[in-house]
Short mmCIF file of C-alpha atoms and ligand atoms in Angstrom, two decimals:
data_model
loop_
_atom_site.label_atom_id
_atom_site.label_comp_id
_atom_site.label_asym_id
_atom_site.label_seq_id
_atom_site.Cartn_x
_atom_site.Cartn_y
_atom_site.Cartn_z
CA MET A 74 -10.28 36.02 -7.71
CA SER A 75 -8.88 33.05 -5.75
CA ARG A 76 -5.51 31.83 -6.25
CA TRP A 77 -5.59 27.67 -7.49
CA THR A 78 -2.22 25.44 -7.59
CA ASN A 79 -1.57 22.34 -8.30
CA TRP A 80 0.09 19.46 -5.96
CA ALA A 81 3.40 20.04 -7.55
CA GLY A 82 3.35 23.51 -8.03
CA THR A 83 3.70 23.78 -11.61
CA ALA A 84 0.79 25.43 -12.38
CA THR A 85 -1.24 28.39 -10.81
CA ALA A 86 -4.07 29.91 -12.00
CA ASP A 87 -6.37 33.01 -10.60
CA PRO A 88 -9.60 32.74 -12.05
CA GLN A 89 -12.32 35.37 -11.93
CA ARG A 90 -15.07 33.00 -10.56
CA VAL A 91 -14.89 29.67 -9.12
CA HIS A 92 -18.00 27.98 -9.59
CA THR A 93 -19.52 24.72 -6.75
CA PRO A 94 -22.36 23.80 -8.17
CA ARG A 95 -24.30 20.92 -6.14
CA GLY A 96 -25.93 18.60 -8.91
CA VAL A 97 -26.48 18.14 -12.57
CA ASP A 98 -29.09 21.50 -13.29
CA GLU A 99 -26.70 23.43 -11.41
CA ILE A 100 -23.40 22.32 -13.55
CA ALA A 101 -25.56 22.76 -16.82
CA ASP A 102 -26.48 26.41 -15.64
CA VAL A 103 -22.95 27.29 -15.02
CA VAL A 104 -21.57 25.85 -18.21
CA THR A 105 -24.95 27.69 -20.17
CA THR A 106 -24.19 31.21 -18.25
CA VAL A 107 -20.12 30.91 -19.14
CA ALA A 108 -20.86 29.87 -22.83
CA THR A 109 -23.12 32.72 -23.27
CA GLY A 110 -21.17 35.52 -21.52
CA GLY A 111 -18.12 34.36 -24.03
CA ARG A 112 -16.27 32.72 -21.60
CA ARG A 113 -14.01 29.56 -20.93
CA VAL A 114 -14.69 27.23 -18.11
CA ARG A 115 -12.57 24.25 -17.08
CA PRO A 116 -13.65 21.63 -14.54
CA ARG A 117 -11.01 20.95 -11.67
CA GLY A 118 -10.55 17.87 -9.76
CA SER A 119 -7.79 17.70 -7.19
CA GLY A 120 -5.43 19.45 -8.61
CA HIS A 121 -2.73 16.34 -8.95
CA SER A 122 -2.35 16.67 -12.54
CA PHE A 123 1.70 17.68 -12.74
CA THR A 124 0.40 19.41 -16.28
CA PRO A 125 -1.36 22.70 -16.30
CA ILE A 126 -4.28 20.77 -18.01
CA ALA A 127 -6.73 21.62 -15.21
CA LEU A 128 -5.81 25.29 -15.42
CA ALA A 129 -8.83 27.70 -15.59
CA GLU A 130 -8.20 30.89 -16.99
CA THR A 131 -11.87 33.19 -16.58
CA ASP A 132 -14.25 30.28 -14.95
CA ALA A 133 -13.45 27.14 -12.75
CA ILE A 134 -15.93 24.68 -11.55
CA ASP A 135 -14.91 23.37 -8.43
CA LEU A 136 -17.04 19.39 -7.67
CA ASP A 137 -16.12 19.22 -4.15
CA GLY A 138 -19.95 19.46 -3.35
CA TRP A 139 -20.95 16.93 -5.92
CA ALA A 140 -19.10 13.77 -4.45
CA GLY A 141 -20.82 10.20 -3.39
CA ILE A 142 -21.65 7.08 -5.26
CA ALA A 143 -25.37 7.69 -6.21
CA ALA A 144 -26.91 4.39 -7.21
CA VAL A 145 -25.77 0.53 -7.07
CA ASP A 146 -26.94 -2.35 -9.51
CA ALA A 147 -25.70 -4.95 -6.88
CA GLY A 148 -26.35 -7.63 -9.66
CA LYS A 149 -24.08 -6.42 -12.15
CA TYR A 150 -21.42 -4.89 -9.24
CA GLN A 151 -21.86 -1.47 -11.16
CA VAL A 152 -22.05 1.69 -8.93
CA THR A 153 -23.01 5.24 -10.34
CA VAL A 154 -20.49 8.12 -9.19
CA ARG A 155 -20.92 11.72 -8.62
CA SER A 156 -17.99 13.21 -10.30
CA GLY A 157 -16.33 15.22 -7.85
CA THR A 158 -15.86 12.23 -5.71
CA THR A 159 -12.55 11.53 -4.75
CA LEU A 160 -10.49 7.45 -4.82
CA ARG A 161 -10.36 7.49 -0.93
CA ARG A 162 -14.13 8.14 -0.70
CA LEU A 163 -15.05 6.09 -3.42
CA ASN A 164 -12.78 3.07 -2.07
CA ALA A 165 -14.55 3.45 1.01
CA GLU A 166 -17.90 3.43 0.12
CA LEU A 167 -17.28 1.02 -2.02
CA HIS A 168 -15.79 -1.06 0.55
CA ALA A 169 -18.92 -0.54 2.80
CA LEU A 170 -20.90 -2.38 -0.21
CA GLY A 171 -18.50 -5.20 -0.55
CA LEU A 172 -17.05 -3.82 -3.52
CA GLY A 173 -13.80 -2.92 -5.13
CA MET A 174 -12.14 -1.47 -8.13
CA SER A 175 -10.21 -4.25 -10.26
CA ASN A 176 -7.04 -2.09 -10.51
CA LEU A 177 -6.22 1.64 -8.96
CA GLY A 178 -3.34 3.80 -9.16
CA ASP A 179 -0.54 4.95 -6.25
CA ILE A 180 -2.87 7.32 -4.83
CA ASP A 181 -6.45 7.89 -3.62
CA ALA A 182 -6.27 11.64 -3.69
CA GLN A 183 -7.62 12.18 -7.48
CA THR A 184 -11.61 12.73 -7.96
CA ILE A 185 -12.94 10.10 -10.13
CA ALA A 186 -13.59 12.51 -13.15
CA GLY A 187 -10.17 13.82 -12.98
CA ALA A 188 -8.23 10.35 -12.69
CA VAL A 189 -10.29 8.90 -15.63
CA SER A 190 -9.91 12.05 -18.04
CA THR A 191 -6.18 12.05 -18.09
CA GLY A 192 -6.10 8.09 -17.93
CA THR A 193 -4.92 7.31 -15.17
CA HIS A 194 -3.47 3.69 -14.60
CA GLY A 195 -2.03 1.34 -12.28
CA THR A 196 -0.31 -1.99 -13.23
CA GLY A 197 -1.36 -5.05 -14.62
CA ALA A 198 -0.49 -6.80 -17.81
CA ARG A 199 -4.31 -7.99 -18.05
CA LEU A 200 -5.66 -4.97 -16.77
CA GLY A 201 -6.73 -1.51 -18.36
CA GLY A 202 -6.08 1.66 -16.60
CA LEU A 203 -9.13 3.33 -14.59
CA ALA A 204 -11.26 4.56 -17.75
CA THR A 205 -11.61 0.96 -18.62
CA GLN A 206 -13.68 0.25 -16.13
CA ILE A 207 -16.25 2.82 -17.48
CA VAL A 208 -19.56 1.65 -18.59
CA GLN A 209 -21.30 4.84 -18.96
CA LEU A 210 -20.61 8.29 -18.85
CA GLU A 211 -22.94 11.54 -18.05
CA LEU A 212 -21.79 14.61 -19.14
CA VAL A 213 -23.25 18.45 -19.62
CA LEU A 214 -22.15 19.81 -23.18
CA ALA A 215 -21.08 23.23 -24.36
CA ASP A 216 -24.63 24.20 -25.16
CA GLY A 217 -25.83 23.38 -21.14
CA SER A 218 -27.26 19.65 -23.14
CA VAL A 219 -26.96 16.53 -20.26
CA VAL A 220 -25.98 13.45 -22.08
CA THR A 221 -25.19 10.24 -21.46
CA CYS A 222 -23.01 7.88 -23.48
CA SER A 223 -21.63 4.27 -23.32
CA ALA A 224 -20.79 1.46 -25.23
CA ASP A 225 -24.29 1.48 -26.91
CA GLN A 226 -25.82 5.31 -26.57
CA ARG A 227 -23.57 7.41 -28.98
CA PRO A 228 -20.61 5.25 -29.05
CA GLU A 229 -18.17 7.93 -30.49
CA LEU A 230 -18.81 10.36 -27.44
CA PHE A 231 -18.10 7.26 -25.49
CA SER A 232 -14.81 6.30 -27.35
CA ALA A 233 -13.84 9.95 -27.06
CA ALA A 234 -15.04 10.74 -23.26
CA ARG A 235 -13.71 8.37 -21.00
CA VAL A 236 -10.25 9.67 -21.53
CA GLY A 237 -11.31 13.07 -22.50
CA LEU A 238 -8.87 15.47 -21.37
CA GLY A 239 -11.67 17.59 -19.45
CA ALA A 240 -11.95 18.96 -23.66
CA LEU A 241 -15.78 17.47 -24.15
CA GLY A 242 -17.59 18.62 -21.64
CA VAL A 243 -18.51 18.21 -17.61
CA ILE A 244 -18.42 14.59 -16.69
CA THR A 245 -21.16 14.62 -14.01
CA GLN A 246 -21.87 11.06 -13.00
CA VAL A 247 -19.28 8.17 -14.20
CA THR A 248 -21.41 4.24 -13.64
CA LEU A 249 -18.19 2.18 -13.05
CA GLN A 250 -17.88 -2.05 -13.56
CA CYS A 251 -16.65 -3.00 -10.09
CA GLU A 252 -16.30 -6.11 -8.77
CA PRO A 253 -17.02 -8.09 -5.35
CA SER A 254 -14.48 -7.09 -2.84
CA PHE A 255 -11.10 -8.92 -2.69
CA VAL A 256 -7.87 -9.48 -0.80
CA LEU A 257 -4.44 -9.01 -2.64
CA SER A 258 -1.40 -10.27 -1.57
CA ALA A 259 1.54 -8.40 -1.00
CA GLN A 260 4.98 -9.24 -1.65
CA GLU A 261 7.59 -6.19 -2.02
CA ARG A 262 11.21 -6.59 -2.01
CA PRO A 263 14.74 -5.34 -3.27
CA GLU A 264 16.25 -7.44 -5.97
CA PRO A 265 19.24 -7.14 -8.49
CA LEU A 266 18.24 -4.42 -11.54
CA GLU A 267 19.76 -6.92 -13.92
CA GLN A 268 17.62 -9.82 -12.38
CA VAL A 269 14.59 -7.68 -12.74
CA PHE A 270 15.26 -6.13 -16.26
CA ASP A 271 15.63 -9.69 -17.67
CA GLY A 272 12.61 -11.16 -16.33
CA PHE A 273 10.46 -8.15 -16.85
CA HIS A 274 7.97 -10.11 -19.52
CA GLU A 275 7.91 -12.90 -17.50
CA PHE A 276 6.98 -11.48 -13.98
CA ALA A 277 4.51 -8.73 -15.76
CA GLN A 278 2.55 -11.92 -17.03
CA GLU A 279 2.86 -14.04 -13.91
CA ASN A 280 1.56 -11.34 -11.65
CA ASP A 281 -1.61 -9.78 -11.64
CA HIS A 282 0.20 -6.30 -10.07
CA PHE A 283 3.74 -6.18 -11.07
CA GLU A 284 5.90 -3.03 -10.92
CA PHE A 285 9.14 -1.86 -10.03
CA TYR A 286 11.52 1.30 -8.46
CA TRP A 287 14.75 1.80 -9.45
CA PHE A 288 16.94 4.89 -7.54
CA PRO A 289 19.34 5.25 -10.89
CA TYR A 290 22.40 5.36 -8.69
CA GLY A 291 21.65 1.99 -6.98
CA SER A 292 22.10 -1.49 -8.05
CA ASN A 293 18.68 -2.61 -6.44
CA ALA A 294 15.19 -1.90 -7.60
CA LEU A 295 12.31 -2.61 -4.93
CA VAL A 296 9.72 -4.83 -6.95
CA LYS A 297 6.31 -5.29 -5.98
CA ARG A 298 4.31 -7.91 -6.96
CA ASN A 299 0.56 -7.78 -5.63
CA ASN A 300 -1.66 -10.89 -6.47
CA ARG A 301 -5.41 -12.25 -5.55
CA THR A 302 -5.92 -14.62 -3.10
CA ASP A 303 -8.57 -16.18 -1.11
CA ALA A 304 -6.47 -16.40 2.22
CA GLU A 305 -7.62 -14.39 5.05
CA ARG A 306 -6.11 -10.95 5.30
CA ALA A 307 -3.01 -10.33 7.10
CA PRO A 308 -2.21 -6.38 7.15
CA LEU A 309 0.77 -4.97 8.53
CA SER A 310 0.49 -3.81 12.03
CA ARG A 311 0.07 -0.32 12.25
CA ALA A 312 3.38 -0.01 13.96
CA LYS A 313 5.27 -1.80 10.49
CA GLN A 314 2.85 0.29 8.36
CA PHE A 315 4.09 3.45 10.01
CA VAL A 316 7.85 2.70 10.14
CA ASP A 317 8.08 1.40 6.68
CA TYR A 318 5.76 3.92 4.14
CA GLU A 319 5.69 6.72 6.88
CA ILE A 320 9.10 6.93 8.25
CA MET A 321 11.00 5.16 5.30
CA GLU A 322 9.27 6.23 2.50
CA ASN A 323 8.35 10.16 3.97
CA VAL A 324 10.21 11.41 6.43
CA ALA A 325 13.49 9.92 5.66
CA PHE A 326 13.41 9.70 2.07
CA GLY A 327 12.42 13.18 2.45
CA THR A 328 15.57 14.02 4.52
CA LEU A 329 17.90 12.32 2.22
CA CYS A 330 16.44 14.45 -0.58
CA ARG A 331 16.53 17.84 1.07
CA ILE A 332 20.05 16.95 1.92
CA GLY A 333 20.92 16.36 -1.91
CA ARG A 334 19.01 19.68 -2.99
CA THR A 335 21.13 21.27 -0.84
CA VAL A 336 24.46 19.53 -1.84
CA PRO A 337 23.94 18.20 -4.99
CA ARG A 338 27.27 16.37 -5.55
CA LEU A 339 25.57 13.95 -2.50
CA VAL A 340 22.64 12.69 -4.27
CA PRO A 341 24.37 9.67 -5.95
CA THR A 342 25.67 8.56 -2.54
CA LEU A 343 22.37 9.22 -0.94
CA GLY A 344 20.39 7.09 -4.01
CA ARG A 345 22.95 4.15 -3.59
CA PHE A 346 22.43 4.57 0.46
CA ALA A 347 18.84 4.54 -0.35
CA SER A 348 18.96 1.97 -2.50
CA ALA A 349 20.93 -0.21 -0.26
CA ALA A 350 18.05 0.35 2.79
CA LEU A 351 15.32 -1.13 0.69
CA SER A 352 13.49 -3.80 2.91
CA ALA A 353 11.21 -6.40 2.24
CA ARG A 354 7.63 -6.61 3.41
CA GLU A 355 4.85 -9.03 2.74
CA TYR A 356 1.13 -8.96 4.19
CA ARG A 357 -2.41 -9.20 2.78
CA ASP A 358 -5.07 -7.09 2.69
CA HIS A 359 -8.07 -5.14 1.10
CA SER A 360 -7.27 -4.15 -2.64
CA HIS A 361 -7.69 -0.92 -2.06
CA ARG A 362 -5.55 -0.67 0.89
CA VAL A 363 -2.28 -2.61 -1.07
CA PHE A 364 -2.91 -0.24 -4.45
CA VAL A 365 -2.53 2.80 -2.89
CA THR A 366 0.54 4.67 -0.99
CA HIS A 367 0.16 8.10 1.16
CA ARG A 368 2.90 10.30 -0.81
CA ALA A 369 3.71 13.18 1.64
CA VAL A 370 7.31 14.02 -0.26
CA ARG A 371 6.79 16.36 -3.39
CA PHE A 372 8.02 15.73 -6.67
CA VAL A 373 7.71 16.29 -10.41
CA GLU A 374 7.08 13.46 -12.96
CA SER A 375 7.05 12.80 -16.42
CA GLU A 376 5.46 9.41 -17.68
CA PHE A 377 5.48 8.01 -21.17
CA ALA A 378 3.65 4.63 -22.08
CA VAL A 379 5.84 2.81 -24.61
CA PRO A 380 5.00 -0.62 -27.04
CA ARG A 381 5.74 -3.32 -23.83
CA GLU A 382 8.77 -4.78 -25.87
CA SER A 383 10.29 -1.59 -26.06
CA VAL A 384 10.38 -1.44 -22.58
CA HIS A 385 14.34 -3.29 -22.82
CA HIS A 386 15.69 -0.09 -25.13
CA VAL A 387 14.20 2.59 -23.12
CA LEU A 388 15.20 1.37 -19.17
CA THR A 389 19.19 0.51 -20.76
CA GLU A 390 19.11 4.35 -22.92
CA LEU A 391 17.66 5.89 -19.33
CA ARG A 392 20.26 4.27 -17.56
CA ALA A 393 23.34 5.22 -19.73
CA LEU A 394 21.75 9.02 -19.55
CA VAL A 395 21.17 9.50 -16.16
CA PRO A 396 25.55 9.56 -15.37
CA ARG A 397 25.63 11.89 -18.28
CA LEU A 398 22.65 14.54 -17.05
CA GLU A 399 24.69 17.90 -15.59
CA ASN A 400 22.29 18.06 -12.48
CA PRO A 401 21.89 14.80 -10.40
CA VAL A 402 18.54 12.54 -10.24
CA ALA A 403 17.25 12.49 -6.59
CA PHE A 404 14.16 10.17 -6.99
CA PRO A 405 13.55 6.73 -8.10
CA VAL A 406 12.02 5.74 -11.47
CA GLU A 407 8.97 3.60 -11.64
CA VAL A 408 8.07 1.06 -13.89
CA ARG A 409 4.38 -0.49 -14.58
CA VAL A 410 2.52 -2.54 -17.28
CA ALA A 411 -1.27 -2.39 -18.63
CA ALA A 412 -3.45 -3.80 -21.19
CA SER A 413 -3.97 -2.81 -24.55
CA ASP A 414 -7.49 -0.91 -24.79
CA ASP A 415 -9.90 0.83 -27.41
CA ILE A 416 -10.16 4.18 -25.80
CA TRP A 417 -9.37 6.81 -28.42
CA LEU A 418 -7.16 9.24 -26.48
CA SER A 419 -5.75 6.13 -24.20
CA THR A 420 -1.85 6.12 -23.46
CA ALA A 421 -2.29 2.30 -23.67
CA HIS A 422 -4.37 2.67 -27.08
CA GLY A 423 -4.11 -0.44 -29.08
CA ARG A 424 -0.90 -1.77 -27.79
CA ASP A 425 -0.13 -3.62 -24.58
CA SER A 426 2.33 -1.40 -22.94
CA ALA A 427 4.67 -0.44 -20.37
CA TYR A 428 4.65 3.05 -18.71
CA ILE A 429 8.00 4.19 -17.33
CA ALA A 430 7.72 7.26 -15.06
CA ILE A 431 10.64 9.35 -14.26
CA HIS A 432 10.92 12.20 -11.14
CA GLN A 433 12.68 14.90 -9.50
CA PHE A 434 12.35 16.06 -6.18
CA VAL A 435 10.72 19.69 -6.37
CA GLY A 436 13.23 22.41 -6.70
CA MET A 437 15.90 20.67 -8.10
CA PRO A 438 16.83 21.27 -11.92
CA TYR A 439 14.64 18.64 -13.95
CA LEU A 440 14.52 20.09 -17.56
CA GLU A 441 17.37 18.35 -19.47
CA TYR A 442 16.62 15.02 -17.65
CA PHE A 443 12.87 15.04 -18.88
CA ARG A 444 13.52 16.27 -22.23
CA GLU A 445 16.54 13.87 -22.81
CA PHE A 446 14.09 11.11 -21.69
CA ALA A 447 11.35 12.34 -23.78
CA ALA A 448 13.60 12.11 -27.16
CA ILE A 449 14.50 8.34 -25.83
CA ALA A 450 10.63 7.46 -25.39
CA ALA A 451 10.01 9.20 -29.00
CA GLU A 452 12.29 6.61 -30.49
CA VAL A 453 9.77 4.14 -29.77
CA GLY A 454 6.63 5.86 -30.24
CA GLY A 455 6.11 6.54 -26.56
CA ARG A 456 2.92 8.40 -25.54
CA PRO A 457 2.96 11.00 -22.76
CA HIS A 458 0.27 10.77 -19.76
CA TRP A 459 -1.71 13.33 -20.41
CA GLY A 460 -1.69 14.63 -16.63
CA LYS A 461 2.68 14.81 -16.58
CA MET A 462 4.83 16.80 -17.68
CA HIS A 463 5.67 16.59 -21.20
CA ASN A 464 6.48 19.11 -24.45
CA LEU A 465 4.43 17.47 -27.21
CA ASP A 466 1.96 19.45 -29.34
CA ALA A 467 -0.97 18.56 -31.57
CA PRO A 468 1.21 17.03 -34.41
CA ALA A 469 3.50 15.07 -32.62
CA LEU A 470 0.31 13.45 -30.99
CA ARG A 471 -1.48 12.94 -33.86
CA LYS A 472 1.13 10.82 -34.96
CA LEU A 473 0.81 9.00 -31.94
CA TYR A 474 -2.80 8.02 -31.71
CA PRO A 475 -4.64 6.60 -34.96
CA ARG A 476 -7.86 7.77 -33.68
CA PHE A 477 -6.41 11.80 -32.90
CA ASP A 478 -8.45 13.23 -35.74
CA ASP A 479 -12.08 11.01 -34.67
CA PHE A 480 -11.42 12.81 -31.31
CA VAL A 481 -10.87 16.36 -32.71
CA ARG A 482 -13.69 15.33 -34.92
CA VAL A 483 -16.19 14.92 -31.74
CA ARG A 484 -14.51 18.02 -29.86
CA ASP A 485 -15.81 19.99 -33.00
CA ASP A 486 -18.83 18.86 -32.71
CA VAL A 487 -20.00 18.77 -29.11
CA ASP A 488 -17.56 22.16 -28.50
CA PRO A 489 -16.98 23.90 -31.67
CA THR A 490 -16.20 27.36 -29.70
CA GLY A 491 -13.71 25.98 -27.07
CA VAL A 492 -15.83 26.39 -24.05
CA PHE A 493 -13.85 24.24 -22.54
CA SER A 494 -10.26 24.94 -23.76
CA ASN A 495 -7.28 26.14 -21.88
CA PRO A 496 -3.78 26.49 -23.45
CA TYR A 497 -2.71 23.38 -22.52
CA LEU A 498 -5.42 21.82 -24.97
CA GLU A 499 -4.55 24.22 -27.73
CA ARG A 500 -1.26 22.92 -27.38
CA VAL A 501 -2.04 19.48 -27.34
CA LEU A 502 -5.38 19.35 -29.24
CA GLY A 503 -4.33 22.38 -31.66
CA ARG A 504 -6.90 24.74 -30.55
C1 FAD B 285 1.77 12.23 -6.02
C2 FAD B 285 0.32 11.12 -7.62
C3 FAD B 285 0.59 10.21 -7.54
C4 FAD B 285 0.19 10.14 -8.74
N1 FAD B 285 -0.67 8.45 -9.22
C5 FAD B 285 -0.74 8.07 -10.31
C6 FAD B 285 -0.67 6.71 -10.59
O1 FAD B 285 0.02 6.22 -9.93
N2 FAD B 285 -1.34 6.49 -12.29
C7 FAD B 285 -1.64 7.82 -13.00
O2 FAD B 285 -1.98 7.34 -13.90
N3 FAD B 285 -1.28 8.95 -12.21
C8 FAD B 285 -1.02 9.12 -11.51
N4 FAD B 285 -1.07 10.59 -11.00
C9 FAD B 285 -1.51 11.64 -11.94
C10 FAD B 285 -3.00 11.81 -11.34
O3 FAD B 285 -3.78 10.44 -11.56
C11 FAD B 285 -3.67 12.54 -12.77
O4 FAD B 285 -2.89 13.75 -13.27
C12 FAD B 285 -5.26 12.79 -12.31
O5 FAD B 285 -5.68 13.26 -13.52
C13 FAD B 285 -5.40 13.91 -11.08
O6 FAD B 285 -6.63 13.84 -10.85
P1 FAD B 285 -7.27 14.88 -10.47
O7 FAD B 285 -8.55 14.78 -9.60
O8 FAD B 285 -6.32 15.60 -9.48
O9 FAD B 285 -7.79 16.18 -11.47
P2 FAD B 285 -7.23 17.51 -11.74
O10 FAD B 285 -5.74 17.24 -12.11
O11 FAD B 285 -7.40 18.33 -11.18
O12 FAD B 285 -7.27 17.46 -13.37
C14 FAD B 285 -7.29 16.67 -14.38
C15 FAD B 285 -8.03 16.80 -15.51
O13 FAD B 285 -9.50 16.56 -15.88
C16 FAD B 285 -10.27 17.39 -15.99
N5 FAD B 285 -11.55 17.26 -14.94
C17 FAD B 285 -11.84 16.92 -13.56
N6 FAD B 285 -12.95 17.05 -13.40
C18 FAD B 285 -13.75 17.00 -14.66
C19 FAD B 285 -14.89 16.65 -14.67
N7 FAD B 285 -16.05 16.60 -13.66
N8 FAD B 285 -15.41 16.57 -16.04
C20 FAD B 285 -14.48 16.95 -17.21
N9 FAD B 285 -13.38 17.19 -16.95
C21 FAD B 285 -13.09 16.84 -15.67
C22 FAD B 285 -9.72 18.61 -15.48
O14 FAD B 285 -10.16 19.46 -16.26
C23 FAD B 285 -8.17 18.24 -16.42
O15 FAD B 285 -8.04 18.34 -17.50
C24 FAD B 285 -0.33 11.05 -9.64
C25 FAD B 285 -0.32 12.37 -9.71
C26 FAD B 285 0.27 12.60 -7.94
C27 FAD B 285 0.45 13.98 -7.67
#
């Protein structure tokens, strides 16, 4: 047995077997053997989901040895990537090819298959999550067959499997629509919270990538505006990068969090201090270097996608909630946006969305906070991120996703006995 724990320490598993296939045939062999033996198997990525979605009971598939870009279509700016490739490696290999991803999330530790399977997203009012950049998927299904799907080939499987929760098969290769590499101009600065709330829709529309962080007890938000530019790169110096990101956002912030965990009554004061200490910076760099941040301070997280027009309601309620909580909140709230898409279980399915993410420092109480936030999000039809903490089950989720039953039907077709299921999928999909 080999113990597995996710990044946040919120899920552990002791699968009896961890398979490490190095090719599509080997992946198919593993699936066939497991299915024939009446067991269940989970492919796992980097363990960066907060939910136990990747948890394997008897058999796990680890795809560390199945990584890298396998093929390039330079004319179309498309690449085919082996599913165990981390975003960090993908970005480096794309960069060497003169290509880049149109949008990315906060970090690059996830695997490409793990990231798309839970609906991982970045921010941008005119851009979708990572799964919207997929043009073709190759999967091993429960019967060991290898299939490809795209908008033209098995389109229903494609609509389901782009955000497939690891419930439909093992993704072996992902073909991505990329673009010529580009430079982003990054502007980060503290702004009064009221001003950010008031200007939210305008800021979201007028910037390629707009987001903000808000310390619940502070009066400022840290606003990030990233826009494409033809200007030359002007990256942060190594020293400034080290001080701003490593020292301020990781070392100093981690110290404040640890003090707050030891003496909780200090948390509001520390939060106001952190909010007041926010500083501005501007630079221009390769897109992936602007999108991605190093997160060394561990936390737990819940995130809901809400209709974009509901964002003020949710933020106002959340602001009123925090002072009422029995335990203080040590971590900021993060607010982002994404465009509507047509992927069946994408959190942005059929509607332009705002993403509101709440966090708590590891080891501090969070249950009441997350439960009350979920109740606020429910008032506006909020959909939980599949990889972040929530308590919704299949009956509740069915009401939130118009194509939920289509997803279940496709799953019944490709995995009738639940070879790829686990307790989390039983809760969110009903079996
Ligand atoms: C610090 C931190 C920052 C984050 N930032 C963001 C962010 O900016 N935006 C955002 O949206 N999310 C974010 N997340 C959440 C994260 O992107 C998702 O939870 C993502 O799924 C994690 O990818 P992973 O490779 O770790 O996959 P895992 O968590 O290991 O697995 C996730 C799912 O993918 C499935 N899976 C993995 N490989 C395969 C495969 N080959 N075939 C089929 N299914 C597979 C697993 O079975 C599981 O269901 C963040 C998480 C952390 C911890």
